[in-house]
mmCIF file of C-alpha atoms in Angstrom:
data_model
loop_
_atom_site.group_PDB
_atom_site.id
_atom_site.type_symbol
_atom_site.label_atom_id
_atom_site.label_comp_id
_atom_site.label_asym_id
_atom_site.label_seq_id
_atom_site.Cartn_x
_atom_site.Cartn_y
_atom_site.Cartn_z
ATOM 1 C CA UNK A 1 16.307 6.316 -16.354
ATOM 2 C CA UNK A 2 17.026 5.715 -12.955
ATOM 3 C CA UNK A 3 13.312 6.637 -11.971
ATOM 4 C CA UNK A 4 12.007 4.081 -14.663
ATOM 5 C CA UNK A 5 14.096 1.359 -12.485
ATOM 6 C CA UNK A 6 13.249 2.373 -9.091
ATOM 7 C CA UNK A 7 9.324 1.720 -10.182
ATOM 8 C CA UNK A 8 10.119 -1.423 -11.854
ATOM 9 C CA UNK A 9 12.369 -2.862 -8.865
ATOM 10 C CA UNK A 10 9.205 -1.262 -6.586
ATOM 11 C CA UNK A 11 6.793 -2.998 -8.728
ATOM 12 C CA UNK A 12 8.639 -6.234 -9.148
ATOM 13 C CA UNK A 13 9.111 -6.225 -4.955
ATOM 14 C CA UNK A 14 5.110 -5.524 -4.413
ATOM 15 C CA UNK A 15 4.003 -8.626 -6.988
ATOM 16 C CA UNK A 16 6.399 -11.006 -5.086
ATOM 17 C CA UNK A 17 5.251 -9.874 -1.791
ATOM 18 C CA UNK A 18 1.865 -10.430 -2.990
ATOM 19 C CA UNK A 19 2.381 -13.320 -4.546
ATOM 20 C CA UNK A 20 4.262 -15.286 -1.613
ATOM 21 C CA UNK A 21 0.774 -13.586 0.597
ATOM 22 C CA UNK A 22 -1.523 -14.747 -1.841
ATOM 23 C CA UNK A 23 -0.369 -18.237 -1.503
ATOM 24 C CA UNK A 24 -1.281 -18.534 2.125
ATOM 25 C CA UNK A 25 -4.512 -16.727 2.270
ATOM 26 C CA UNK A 26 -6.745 -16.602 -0.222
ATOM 27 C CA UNK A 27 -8.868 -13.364 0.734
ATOM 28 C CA UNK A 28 -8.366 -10.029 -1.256
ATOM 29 C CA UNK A 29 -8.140 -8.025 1.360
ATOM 30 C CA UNK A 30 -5.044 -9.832 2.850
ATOM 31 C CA UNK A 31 -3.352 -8.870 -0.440
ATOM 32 C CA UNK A 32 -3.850 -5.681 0.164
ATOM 33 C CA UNK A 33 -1.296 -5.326 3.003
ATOM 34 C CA UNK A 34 2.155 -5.888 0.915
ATOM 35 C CA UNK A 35 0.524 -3.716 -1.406
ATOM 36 C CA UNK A 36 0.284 -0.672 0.504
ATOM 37 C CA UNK A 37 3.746 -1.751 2.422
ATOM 38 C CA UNK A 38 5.372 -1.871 -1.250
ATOM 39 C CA UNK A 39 3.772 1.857 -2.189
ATOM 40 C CA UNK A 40 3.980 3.675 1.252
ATOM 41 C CA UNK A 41 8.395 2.297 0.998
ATOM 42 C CA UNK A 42 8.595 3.442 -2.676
ATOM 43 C CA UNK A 43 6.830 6.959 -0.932
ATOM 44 C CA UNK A 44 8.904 7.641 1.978
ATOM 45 C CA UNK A 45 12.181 6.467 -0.748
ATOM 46 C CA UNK A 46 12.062 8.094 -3.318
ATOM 47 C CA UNK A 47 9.034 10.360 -3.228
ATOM 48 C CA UNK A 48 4.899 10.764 -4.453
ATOM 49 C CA UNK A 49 5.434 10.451 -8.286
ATOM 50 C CA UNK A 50 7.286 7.425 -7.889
ATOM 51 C CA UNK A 51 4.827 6.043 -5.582
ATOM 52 C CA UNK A 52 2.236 7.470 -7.377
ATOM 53 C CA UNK A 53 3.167 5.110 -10.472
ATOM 54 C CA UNK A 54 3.470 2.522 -8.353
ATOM 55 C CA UNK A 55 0.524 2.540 -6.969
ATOM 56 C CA UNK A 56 -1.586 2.973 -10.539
ATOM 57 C CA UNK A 57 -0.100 -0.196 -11.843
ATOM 58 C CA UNK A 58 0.342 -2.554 -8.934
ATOM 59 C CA UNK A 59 -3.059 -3.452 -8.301
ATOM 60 C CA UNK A 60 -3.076 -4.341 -12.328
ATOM 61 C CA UNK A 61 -0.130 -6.215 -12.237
ATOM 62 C CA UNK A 62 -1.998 -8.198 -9.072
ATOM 63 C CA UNK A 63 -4.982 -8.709 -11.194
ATOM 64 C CA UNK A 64 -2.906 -9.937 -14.128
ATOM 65 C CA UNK A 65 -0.797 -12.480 -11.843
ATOM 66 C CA UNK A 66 -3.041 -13.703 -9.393
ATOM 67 C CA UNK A 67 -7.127 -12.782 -9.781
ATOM 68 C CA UNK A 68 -7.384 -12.271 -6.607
ATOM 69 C CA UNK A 69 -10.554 -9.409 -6.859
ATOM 70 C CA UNK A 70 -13.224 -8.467 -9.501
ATOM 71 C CA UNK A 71 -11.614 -6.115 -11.785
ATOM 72 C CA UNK A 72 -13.832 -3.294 -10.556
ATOM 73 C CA UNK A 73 -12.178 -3.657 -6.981
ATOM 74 C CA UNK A 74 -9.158 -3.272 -8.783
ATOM 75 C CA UNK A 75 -10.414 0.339 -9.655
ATOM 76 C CA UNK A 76 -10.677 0.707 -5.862
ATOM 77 C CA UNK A 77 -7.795 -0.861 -4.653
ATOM 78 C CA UNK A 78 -6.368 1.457 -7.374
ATOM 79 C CA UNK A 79 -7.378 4.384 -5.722
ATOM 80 C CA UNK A 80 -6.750 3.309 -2.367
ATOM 81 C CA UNK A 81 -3.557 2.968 -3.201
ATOM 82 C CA UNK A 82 -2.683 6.276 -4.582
ATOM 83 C CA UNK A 83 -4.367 8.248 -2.157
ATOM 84 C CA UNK A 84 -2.199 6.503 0.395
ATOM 85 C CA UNK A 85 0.929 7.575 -1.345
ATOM 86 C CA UNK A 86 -0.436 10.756 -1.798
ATOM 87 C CA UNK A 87 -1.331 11.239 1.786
ATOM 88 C CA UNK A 88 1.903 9.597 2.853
ATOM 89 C CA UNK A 89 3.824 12.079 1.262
ATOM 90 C CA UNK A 90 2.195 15.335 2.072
ATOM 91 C CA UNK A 91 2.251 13.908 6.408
ATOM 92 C CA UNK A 92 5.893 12.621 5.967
ATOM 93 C CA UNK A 93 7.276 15.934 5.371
ATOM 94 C CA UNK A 94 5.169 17.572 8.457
ATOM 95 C CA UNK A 95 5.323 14.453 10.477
ATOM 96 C CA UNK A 96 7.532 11.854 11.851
ATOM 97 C CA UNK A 97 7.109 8.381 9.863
ATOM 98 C CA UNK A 98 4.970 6.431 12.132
ATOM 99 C CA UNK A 99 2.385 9.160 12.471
ATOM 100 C CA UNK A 100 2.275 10.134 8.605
ATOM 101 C CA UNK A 101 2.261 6.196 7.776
ATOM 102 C CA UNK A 102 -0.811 6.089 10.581
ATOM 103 C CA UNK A 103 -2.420 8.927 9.196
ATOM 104 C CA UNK A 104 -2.337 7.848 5.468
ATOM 105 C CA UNK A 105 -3.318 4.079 5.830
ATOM 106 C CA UNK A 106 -6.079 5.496 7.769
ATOM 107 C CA UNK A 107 -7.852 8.131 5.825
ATOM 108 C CA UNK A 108 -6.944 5.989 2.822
ATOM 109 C CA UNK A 109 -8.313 3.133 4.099
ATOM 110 C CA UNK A 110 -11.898 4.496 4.986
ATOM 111 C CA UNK A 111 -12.105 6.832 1.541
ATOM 112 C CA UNK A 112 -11.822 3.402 -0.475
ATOM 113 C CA UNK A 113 -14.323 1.847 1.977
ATOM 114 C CA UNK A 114 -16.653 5.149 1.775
ATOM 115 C CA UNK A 115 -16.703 4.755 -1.992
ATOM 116 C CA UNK A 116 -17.385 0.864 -2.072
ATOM 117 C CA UNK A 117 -19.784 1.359 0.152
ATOM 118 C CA UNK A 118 -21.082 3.900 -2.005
ATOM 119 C CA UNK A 119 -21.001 2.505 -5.211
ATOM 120 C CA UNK A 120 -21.293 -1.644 -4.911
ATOM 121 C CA UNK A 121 -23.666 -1.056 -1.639
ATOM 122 C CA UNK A 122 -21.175 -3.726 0.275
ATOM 123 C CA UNK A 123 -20.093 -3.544 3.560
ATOM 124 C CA UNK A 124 -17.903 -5.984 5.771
ATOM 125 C CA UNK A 125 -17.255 -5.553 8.949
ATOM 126 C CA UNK A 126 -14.739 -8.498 9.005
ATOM 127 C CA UNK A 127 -12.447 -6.176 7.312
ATOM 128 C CA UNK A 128 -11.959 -3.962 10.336
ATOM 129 C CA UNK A 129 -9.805 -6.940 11.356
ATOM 130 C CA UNK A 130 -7.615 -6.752 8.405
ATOM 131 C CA UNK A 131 -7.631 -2.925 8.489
ATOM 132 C CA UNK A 132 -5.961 -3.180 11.998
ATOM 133 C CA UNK A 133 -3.324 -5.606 11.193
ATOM 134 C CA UNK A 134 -2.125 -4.184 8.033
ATOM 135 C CA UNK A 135 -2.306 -0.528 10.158
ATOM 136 C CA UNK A 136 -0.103 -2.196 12.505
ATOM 137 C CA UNK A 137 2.389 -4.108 10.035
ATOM 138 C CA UNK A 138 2.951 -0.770 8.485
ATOM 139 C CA UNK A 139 3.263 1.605 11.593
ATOM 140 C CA UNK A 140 5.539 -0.913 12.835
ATOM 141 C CA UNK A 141 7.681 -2.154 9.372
ATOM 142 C CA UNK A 142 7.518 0.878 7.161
ATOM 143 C CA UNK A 143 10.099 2.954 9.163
ATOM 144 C CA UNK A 144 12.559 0.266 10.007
ATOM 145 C CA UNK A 145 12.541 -1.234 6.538
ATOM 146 C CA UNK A 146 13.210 2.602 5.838
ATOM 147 C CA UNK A 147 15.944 3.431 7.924
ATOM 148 C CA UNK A 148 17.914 0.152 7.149
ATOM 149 C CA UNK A 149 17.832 1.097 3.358
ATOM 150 C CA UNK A 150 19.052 4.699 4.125
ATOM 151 C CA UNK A 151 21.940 2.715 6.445
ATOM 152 C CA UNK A 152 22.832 0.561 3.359
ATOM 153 C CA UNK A 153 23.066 3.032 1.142
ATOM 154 C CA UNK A 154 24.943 5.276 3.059
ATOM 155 C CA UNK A 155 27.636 2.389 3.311
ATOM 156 C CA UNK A 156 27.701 1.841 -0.208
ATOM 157 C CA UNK A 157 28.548 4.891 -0.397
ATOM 158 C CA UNK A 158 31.588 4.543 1.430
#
């Protein structure tokens, strides 16, 4: 039960931060940054198969709220998504955070482009912009977000 509630509060969390994203820029790729902030915290929390869940039903949830991408790229960002939390968790354990979060946004990042790319024939280069950004809002965020939830619930605790 408590596992059912951790994914919904993760996947409540990741449509907000989308949503509140969304309504500044309207580019799909731009959405993709709270996405992968809201799966690589629910990974380094409370571990892959939570993540993993997370990351199979966020991009829907996106699609469902906002329309932001074709629903193939949903497919994509689908599986973007999970092999970042799948990375993420197999370099956390044999890395420090910011190297295992660098790591898994990475190879994550260029497998989804590799199969776009492959499949729809479409390449952007303008995305190497975003790609940088949301590599350096997660290096930077995902372990401090981290360590202040590990401080707060160690004083509630108390």
């Amino acid at each position: 039960m408590k596992k059912i509630v951790a994914i919904c509060l993760w996947l409540s969390l990741g449509v907000a931060l989308s949503y509140f994203t969304w309504l500044g820029a309207h580019r799909y790729q731009v959405l993709m940054i709270p996405t992968y902030f809201t799966v690589g915290l629910s990974s380094l929390c409370h571990g892959f198969s939570t993540a993993f869940v997370v990351a199979l039903l966020l991009p829907a949830l996106d699609y469902m709220a906002l329309r932001p991408f074709d629903s193939f790229l949903m497919l994509i960002h689908t599986l973007e998504l999970t092999i970042f939390a799948l990375f993420l968790s197999l370099f956390f354990h044999r890395t420090g955070i910011r190297k295992s979060v660098f790591f898994a946004f990475t190879l994550s990042w260029w497998v989804s482009r590799f199969v776009q790319y492959t499949v729809l024939n479409s390449r952007e280069f303008r995305e190497i912009l975003i790609f940088l950004v949301g590599l350096l809002l997660n290096v930077l965020l995902l372990p401090e977000v981290k360590r202040l939830l590990v401080k707060l619930g160690e004083t509630e605790r108390r």
